[in-house]
Coordinates of N, CA and C in Angstrom, one line a residue:
X217 N -23.1 -21.2 19.3 CA -22.1 -20.2 19.7 C -21.3 -19.8 18.5
X218 N -21.1 -18.5 18.2 CA -20.3 -18.1 17.0 C -18.8 -18.4 17.3
X219 N -18.1 -18.8 16.2 CA -16.6 -18.9 16.3 C -16.0 -17.7 15.7
X220 N -14.7 -17.6 15.8 CA -13.9 -16.5 15.2 C -14.2 -16.4 13.7
X221 N -14.4 -17.5 13.1 CA -14.7 -17.5 11.7 C -16.0 -16.9 11.3
X222 N -16.9 -16.9 12.3 CA -18.3 -16.3 12.0 C -18.3 -14.8 12.3
X223 N -17.3 -14.2 12.8 CA -17.3 -12.8 13.1 C -17.2 -12.0 11.8
X224 N -17.9 -10.9 11.8 CA -18.0 -10.0 10.6 C -17.6 -8.6 10.9
X225 N -17.0 -8.4 12.1 CA -16.6 -7.0 12.5 C -15.3 -6.6 11.9
X226 N -15.2 -6.4 10.6 CA -13.9 -6.1 10.0 C -13.5 -4.6 10.2
X227 N -14.5 -3.8 10.4 CA -14.2 -2.3 10.6 C -14.6 -1.9 12.0
X228 N -13.9 -1.0 12.5 CA -14.1 -0.4 13.8 C -14.9 0.9 13.6
X229 N -15.6 1.4 14.6 CA -16.2 2.7 14.6 C -15.0 3.7 14.5
X230 N -15.3 4.9 14.1 CA -14.3 6.0 14.0 C -13.7 6.2 15.4
X231 N -14.5 6.2 16.4 CA -14.0 6.5 17.8 C -13.1 5.3 18.3
X232 N -13.5 4.1 18.0 CA -12.7 2.9 18.4 C -11.4 2.9 17.7
X233 N -11.4 3.2 16.4 CA -10.2 3.2 15.6 C -9.2 4.3 16.1
X234 N -9.7 5.5 16.3 CA -8.9 6.5 16.8 C -8.3 6.2 18.2
X235 N -9.1 5.5 19.0 CA -8.6 5.1 20.3 C -7.5 4.0 20.2
X236 N -7.7 3.1 19.3 CA -6.7 2.0 19.1 C -5.4 2.6 18.4
X237 N -5.6 3.5 17.4 CA -4.5 4.0 16.8 C -3.5 4.8 17.7
X238 N -4.1 5.3 18.8 CA -3.3 6.0 19.8 C -2.6 5.0 20.8
X239 N -2.8 3.7 20.7 CA -2.3 2.8 21.7 C -1.5 1.6 21.1
X240 N -1.9 1.2 19.8 CA -1.4 0.0 19.3 C -0.9 0.2 17.8
X241 N 0.2 -0.4 17.4 CA 0.6 -0.3 16.0 C -0.5 -1.0 15.2
X242 N -0.8 -0.5 14.0 CA -1.8 -1.1 13.1 C -1.1 -1.7 11.9
X243 N -1.5 -2.9 11.5 CA -0.9 -3.6 10.4 C -1.5 -3.2 9.1
X244 N -0.6 -2.8 8.2 CA -1.0 -2.4 6.8 C -0.3 -3.2 5.8
X245 N -0.7 -3.2 4.6 CA 0.0 -3.7 3.4 C 0.2 -2.5 2.5
X246 N 1.4 -2.5 1.8 CA 1.6 -1.5 0.8 C 2.0 -2.2 -0.4
X247 N 1.6 -1.7 -1.6 CA 1.9 -2.4 -2.9 C 2.4 -1.4 -3.9
X248 N 3.4 -1.8 -4.6 CA 3.9 -1.1 -5.8 C 3.5 -2.0 -7.0
X249 N 2.5 -1.5 -7.7 CA 2.0 -2.3 -8.8 C 3.0 -2.1 -10.0
X250 N 3.3 -3.2 -10.7 CA 4.2 -3.2 -11.8 C 3.6 -4.0 -13.0
X251 N 4.1 -3.6 -14.1 CA 3.9 -4.4 -15.4 C 5.2 -5.1 -15.7
X252 N 5.1 -6.4 -16.0 CA 6.4 -7.1 -16.3 C 6.3 -7.7 -17.7
X253 N 7.5 -7.8 -18.3 CA 7.7 -8.4 -19.6 C 7.6 -9.9 -19.5
X254 N 7.6 -10.7 -20.6 CA 7.5 -12.1 -20.5 C 8.7 -12.7 -19.8
X255 N 9.9 -12.0 -19.8 CA 11.1 -12.6 -19.1 C 11.1 -12.2 -17.7
X256 N 10.1 -11.5 -17.2 CA 10.0 -11.1 -15.7 C 10.5 -9.8 -15.4
X257 N 11.1 -9.1 -16.3 CA 11.7 -7.8 -16.0 C 10.6 -6.7 -15.9
X258 N 10.7 -5.8 -15.0 CA 9.7 -4.8 -14.8 C 9.8 -3.7 -15.9
X259 N 8.7 -3.5 -16.6 CA 8.7 -2.5 -17.7 C 8.0 -1.2 -17.2
X260 N 7.1 -1.2 -16.3 CA 6.3 -0.1 -15.8 C 6.1 -0.2 -14.3
X261 N 6.0 1.0 -13.7 CA 5.7 1.1 -12.3 C 4.5 2.0 -12.1
X262 N 3.4 1.6 -11.4 CA 2.2 2.4 -11.3 C 2.2 3.2 -10.0
X263 N 1.8 4.5 -10.2 CA 1.7 5.4 -9.1 C 0.3 6.1 -9.2
X264 N -0.3 6.2 -8.0 CA -1.6 6.9 -7.9 C -1.5 8.3 -7.7
X265 N -2.4 9.1 -8.1 CA -2.5 10.5 -7.8 C -3.8 10.7 -6.9
X266 N -3.6 11.3 -5.7 CA -4.7 11.5 -4.8 C -4.7 12.9 -4.3
X267 N -5.8 13.5 -3.9 CA -5.9 14.7 -3.3 C -5.8 14.5 -1.8
X268 N -4.8 15.2 -1.1 CA -4.6 14.9 0.3 C -5.7 15.7 1.1
X269 N -5.7 15.4 2.4 CA -6.6 16.1 3.3 C -6.3 17.6 3.4
X270 N -5.1 18.0 3.0 CA -4.7 19.4 3.0 C -5.0 20.1 1.7
X271 N -5.4 19.3 0.7 CA -5.8 19.9 -0.6 C -4.6 19.8 -1.6
X272 N -3.5 19.2 -1.2 CA -2.4 19.1 -2.2 C -2.7 17.8 -3.0
X273 N -2.0 17.7 -4.2 CA -2.1 16.5 -5.0 C -0.8 15.7 -4.8
X274 N -0.9 14.5 -4.4 CA 0.3 13.6 -4.1 C 0.3 12.3 -4.9
X275 N 1.5 11.9 -5.3 CA 1.6 10.6 -5.9 C 1.8 9.6 -4.7
X276 N 1.1 8.5 -4.8 CA 1.2 7.5 -3.7 C 1.3 6.1 -4.2
X277 N 1.7 5.2 -3.3 CA 1.6 3.8 -3.6 C 0.2 3.3 -3.1
X278 N -0.1 2.1 -3.3 CA -1.3 1.5 -2.8 C -1.0 1.0 -1.4
X279 N -1.9 1.4 -0.5 CA -1.7 1.0 0.9 C -3.1 0.9 1.6
X280 N -3.1 0.1 2.6 CA -4.3 0.1 3.4 C -4.2 -1.0 4.6
X281 N -5.2 -0.9 5.5 CA -5.2 -1.8 6.6 C -5.5 -3.2 6.3
X282 N -5.0 -4.1 7.1 CA -5.3 -5.5 7.1 C -6.5 -5.7 8.1
X283 N -7.6 -6.2 7.6 CA -8.8 -6.4 8.5 C -8.6 -7.6 9.4
X284 N -9.3 -7.5 10.5 CA -9.4 -8.7 11.4 C -9.7 -9.9 10.7
X285 N -9.0 -11.0 10.9 CA -9.2 -12.3 10.3 C -9.1 -12.3 8.8
X286 N -8.3 -11.4 8.3 CA -8.0 -11.4 6.8 C -6.6 -11.8 6.6
X287 N -6.4 -12.6 5.6 CA -5.0 -13.0 5.2 C -4.4 -11.8 4.5
X288 N -3.0 -11.7 4.7 CA -2.3 -10.6 4.1 C -2.5 -10.6 2.5
X289 N -2.5 -11.8 1.9 CA -2.7 -11.9 0.5 C -4.0 -11.3 0.1
X290 N -5.1 -11.6 0.9 CA -6.4 -11.1 0.6 C -6.5 -9.6 0.7
X291 N -5.8 -9.1 1.7 CA -5.7 -7.6 1.9 C -5.0 -7.0 0.7
X292 N -3.9 -7.6 0.3 CA -3.2 -7.0 -0.9 C -4.2 -6.9 -2.1
X293 N -4.8 -8.1 -2.4 CA -5.7 -8.1 -3.6 C -6.9 -7.1 -3.4
X294 N -7.4 -7.0 -2.2 CA -8.5 -6.1 -1.9 C -8.1 -4.6 -2.2
X295 N -7.0 -4.2 -1.7 CA -6.5 -2.8 -1.9 C -6.1 -2.6 -3.3
X296 N -5.5 -3.5 -4.0 CA -5.1 -3.4 -5.4 C -6.4 -3.2 -6.2
X297 N -7.4 -4.0 -6.0 CA -8.6 -3.9 -6.8 C -9.4 -2.7 -6.4
X298 N -9.3 -2.3 -5.2 CA -10.0 -1.0 -4.8 C -9.5 0.2 -5.5
X299 N -8.2 0.2 -5.6 CA -7.5 1.4 -6.3 C -7.3 1.3 -7.8
X300 N -7.2 0.1 -8.3 CA -6.9 -0.1 -9.7 C -8.1 -0.7 -10.5
X301 N -9.1 -1.1 -9.8 CA -10.3 -1.7 -10.5 C -10.3 -3.2 -10.4
X302 N -11.5 -3.8 -10.6 CA -11.6 -5.2 -10.4 C -11.0 -6.0 -11.5
X303 N -10.6 -5.4 -12.6 CA -10.0 -6.1 -13.7 C -8.4 -5.9 -13.7
X304 N -7.8 -5.5 -12.6 CA -6.4 -5.3 -12.5 C -5.7 -6.6 -12.6
X305 N -6.3 -7.7 -12.1 CA -5.7 -9.0 -12.1 C -4.3 -9.1 -11.5
X306 N -4.2 -8.7 -10.2 CA -2.9 -8.8 -9.5 C -2.4 -10.2 -9.4
X307 N -1.1 -10.4 -9.5 CA -0.4 -11.7 -9.3 C 0.3 -11.7 -8.0
X308 N -0.4 -12.1 -6.9 CA 0.3 -12.2 -5.6 C 1.0 -13.6 -5.6
X309 N 2.3 -13.6 -5.3 CA 3.0 -14.9 -5.3 C 2.4 -15.9 -4.3
X310 N 2.6 -17.2 -4.6 CA 2.1 -18.3 -3.7 C 2.6 -18.1 -2.3
X311 N 3.8 -17.6 -2.1 CA 4.4 -17.3 -0.8 C 4.7 -15.9 -0.7
X312 N 3.8 -15.0 -0.4 CA 4.1 -13.6 -0.4 C 5.1 -13.2 0.7
X313 N 6.3 -12.7 0.3 CA 7.3 -12.2 1.2 C 7.5 -10.8 0.8
X314 N 7.4 -9.9 1.8 CA 7.5 -8.4 1.5 C 9.0 -8.1 1.2
X315 N 9.2 -7.1 0.3 CA 10.5 -6.6 0.0 C 11.1 -5.8 1.1
X316 N 10.2 -5.2 2.0 CA 10.6 -4.5 3.2 C 9.4 -4.4 4.1
X317 N 9.7 -4.1 5.4 CA 8.7 -3.7 6.4 C 8.9 -2.3 6.7
X318 N 7.9 -1.4 6.5 CA 8.1 0.0 6.8 C 7.3 0.3 8.0
X319 N 8.0 1.0 9.0 CA 7.3 1.5 10.2 C 7.0 3.0 10.1
X320 N 5.7 3.3 10.1 CA 5.3 4.6 10.0 C 5.0 5.1 11.5
X321 N 5.5 6.3 11.8 CA 5.3 6.8 13.2 C 4.6 8.1 13.1
X322 N 3.8 8.5 14.1 CA 3.2 9.8 14.2 C 4.2 10.9 14.4
X323 N 5.3 10.6 14.9 CA 6.4 11.6 15.2 C 7.3 11.6 14.0
X324 N 7.4 12.7 13.3 CA 8.4 12.8 12.1 C 9.8 12.6 12.5
X325 N 10.6 11.9 11.6 CA 12.0 11.8 11.8 C 12.5 10.5 12.5
X326 N 11.6 9.7 13.0 CA 12.1 8.4 13.6 C 12.5 7.5 12.5
X327 N 11.7 7.4 11.4 CA 12.1 6.7 10.2 C 11.7 7.6 9.1
X328 N 12.0 7.2 7.8 CA 11.5 8.1 6.7 C 10.0 8.0 6.5
X329 N 9.3 7.2 7.3 CA 7.9 7.0 7.1 C 7.1 7.7 8.2
X330 N 6.1 8.5 7.8 CA 5.4 9.3 8.7 C 3.9 9.2 8.4
X331 N 3.1 8.9 9.5 CA 1.7 9.0 9.4 C 1.2 9.7 10.7
X332 N 0.7 10.9 10.5 CA 0.3 11.7 11.8 C -0.8 11.0 12.6
X333 N -1.5 10.1 12.0 CA -2.6 9.5 12.7 C -2.2 8.3 13.7
X334 N -1.0 7.7 13.4 CA -0.8 6.4 14.1 C 0.6 5.9 13.9
X335 N 0.9 4.9 14.7 CA 2.1 4.0 14.5 C 1.6 2.9 13.6
X336 N 2.1 2.7 12.4 CA 1.6 1.6 11.5 C 2.8 0.8 11.0
X337 N 2.6 -0.4 10.8 CA 3.6 -1.3 10.3 C 3.1 -1.8 9.0
X338 N 3.8 -1.5 7.9 CA 3.4 -1.9 6.5 C 4.3 -3.0 5.9
X339 N 3.7 -4.1 5.7 CA 4.4 -5.1 4.9 C 4.3 -4.7 3.5
X340 N 5.4 -4.5 2.8 CA 5.5 -3.9 1.5 C 5.9 -4.8 0.4
X341 N 5.1 -4.8 -0.7 CA 5.2 -5.8 -1.8 C 5.3 -5.1 -3.1
X342 N 6.0 -5.8 -4.0 CA 6.0 -5.4 -5.4 C 5.0 -6.5 -6.1
X343 N 4.0 -6.0 -6.7 CA 2.9 -6.9 -7.2 C 2.7 -6.7 -8.7
X344 N 3.0 -7.7 -9.6 CA 2.7 -7.5 -11.0 C 1.1 -7.5 -11.2
X345 N 0.7 -6.7 -12.1 CA -0.7 -6.7 -12.5 C -0.8 -6.9 -14.0
X346 N -1.8 -7.8 -14.4 CA -1.8 -8.2 -15.7 C -3.0 -7.6 -16.5
X347 N -4.0 -7.1 -15.8 CA -5.2 -6.7 -16.5 C -5.3 -5.2 -16.7
X348 N -6.5 -4.8 -17.0 CA -6.8 -3.4 -17.3 C -6.9 -2.7 -15.9
X349 N -6.2 -1.6 -15.8 CA -6.2 -0.8 -14.6 C -6.7 0.6 -14.8
X350 N -7.5 1.1 -13.9 CA -8.0 2.5 -14.0 C -8.1 3.0 -12.6
X351 N -7.8 4.2 -12.3 CA -7.9 4.7 -10.9 C -9.4 4.6 -10.4
X352 N -9.5 4.1 -9.2 CA -10.8 3.9 -8.6 C -10.9 4.6 -7.3
X353 N -12.0 4.5 -6.6 CA -12.2 4.9 -5.2 C -11.9 6.4 -5.2
X354 N -10.9 6.8 -4.4 CA -10.5 8.3 -4.3 C -9.2 8.6 -5.1
X355 N -8.8 7.6 -5.9 CA -7.6 7.9 -6.7 C -8.1 8.7 -8.0
X356 N -7.3 9.8 -8.3 CA -7.7 10.6 -9.4 C -7.0 10.2 -10.7
X357 N -5.9 9.6 -10.6 CA -5.1 9.3 -11.8 C -4.2 8.1 -11.5
X358 N -3.8 7.4 -12.5 CA -2.9 6.3 -12.4 C -1.8 6.5 -13.5
X359 N -0.6 6.7 -13.1 CA 0.5 6.9 -14.0 C 1.4 5.7 -14.1
X360 N 1.7 5.2 -15.3 CA 2.6 4.1 -15.5 C 3.9 4.7 -15.9
X361 N 4.9 4.6 -15.1 CA 6.3 5.2 -15.3 C 7.2 4.1 -15.6
X362 N 8.3 4.4 -16.4 CA 9.4 3.5 -16.6 C 10.1 3.3 -15.3
X363 N 10.9 2.2 -15.1 CA 11.7 2.1 -13.9 C 12.6 3.3 -13.8
X364 N 13.2 3.8 -14.8 CA 14.1 5.0 -14.7 C 13.3 6.2 -14.2
X365 N 12.1 6.4 -14.7 CA 11.3 7.6 -14.2 C 11.0 7.4 -12.7
X366 N 10.6 6.2 -12.4 CA 10.2 5.9 -11.0 C 11.4 6.0 -10.0
X367 N 12.6 5.9 -10.5 CA 13.8 5.9 -9.7 C 14.3 7.3 -9.5
X368 N 13.7 8.3 -10.2 CA 14.2 9.7 -10.1 C 13.9 10.2 -8.7
X369 N 15.0 10.8 -8.1 CA 14.8 11.3 -6.7 C 13.9 12.5 -6.6
X370 N 13.8 13.2 -7.7 CA 12.8 14.4 -7.6 C 11.4 13.9 -7.5
X371 N 11.0 12.9 -8.2 CA 9.7 12.3 -8.1 C 9.5 11.8 -6.7
X372 N 10.4 11.0 -6.2 CA 10.3 10.4 -4.9 C 10.2 11.4 -3.8
X373 N 10.9 12.5 -3.9 CA 10.9 13.6 -2.9 C 9.5 14.3 -2.8
X374 N 8.7 14.2 -3.9 CA 7.4 14.8 -4.0 C 6.3 14.0 -3.3
X375 N 6.7 12.7 -3.0 CA 5.7 11.8 -2.5 C 5.7 12.0 -0.9
X376 N 4.5 12.2 -0.4 CA 4.3 12.5 1.0 C 4.4 11.2 1.9
X377 N 4.7 11.4 3.2 CA 4.5 10.4 4.2 C 5.6 9.3 4.1
X378 N 6.6 9.4 3.3 CA 7.5 8.3 3.1 C 7.3 7.4 2.0
X379 N 6.2 7.7 1.2 CA 5.9 6.8 0.0 C 7.1 6.9 -1.0
X380 N 7.8 8.0 -1.0 CA 8.9 8.2 -1.9 C 10.1 7.3 -1.5
X381 N 10.3 7.2 -0.2 CA 11.4 6.3 0.4 C 11.0 4.9 0.1
X382 N 9.7 4.5 0.3 CA 9.3 3.2 0.0 C 9.5 2.8 -1.5
X383 N 9.1 3.8 -2.4 CA 9.3 3.5 -3.8 C 10.8 3.4 -4.1
X384 N 11.7 4.2 -3.5 CA 13.1 4.1 -3.7 C 13.6 2.7 -3.3
X385 N 13.1 2.2 -2.1 CA 13.5 0.8 -1.7 C 13.0 -0.2 -2.7
X386 N 11.8 -0.1 -3.2 CA 11.3 -1.0 -4.2 C 12.1 -1.0 -5.5
X387 N 12.5 0.2 -5.9 CA 13.3 0.3 -7.1 C 14.7 -0.3 -6.9
X388 N 15.3 -0.1 -5.8 CA 16.5 -0.7 -5.5 C 16.4 -2.2 -5.4
X389 N 15.3 -2.7 -4.8 CA 15.1 -4.2 -4.7 C 15.0 -4.8 -6.1
X390 N 14.5 -4.0 -7.1 CA 14.3 -4.5 -8.5 C 15.6 -4.2 -9.3
X391 N 16.6 -3.6 -8.7 CA 17.9 -3.4 -9.4 C 18.0 -2.1 -10.1
X392 N 17.1 -1.1 -9.8 CA 17.1 0.2 -10.4 C 17.4 1.2 -9.3
X393 N 18.3 2.1 -9.5 CA 18.6 3.1 -8.5 C 19.4 2.6 -7.4
X394 N 19.6 3.3 -6.4 CA 20.4 2.9 -5.2 C 19.7 3.2 -3.9
X395 N 20.0 2.4 -2.9 CA 19.4 2.6 -1.6 C 20.5 2.5 -0.6

């Protein structure tokens, strides 16, 4: 008899996922990749460039679903490596504690976070990466910005779905900008 550990149904069919998205909040992780100096201070913040479904180009953070029976740390590493490449070498802390929890709603205006597909809850992390990073999967570009550049409200306002608000919270958490 198979146990829960033997299950391999990590992904749902498109129909099942759409049905569940309409009924249950979905757990996500979001990551702000950073480069850090030897003393631990953040020197660069990584942002992806993607083409949206509407054809616009948007700067985004790394984000994605947590699969069934997947640890949060494993989901973080999986999404970081999917978007930054297998040599990104993310440093997820031994006890990963999010800097914030972002609730994305399909109805705009409830929170700064909006996802027209679903109600999603994203555990949000700042994750140092040590290795070589290059845009992967559907990411078109990876820009490494200084903390001052990443804290600019103009840049954050251009980020769709609340990613700018999440970046603002991350920068405030790191002691840059205000929230």
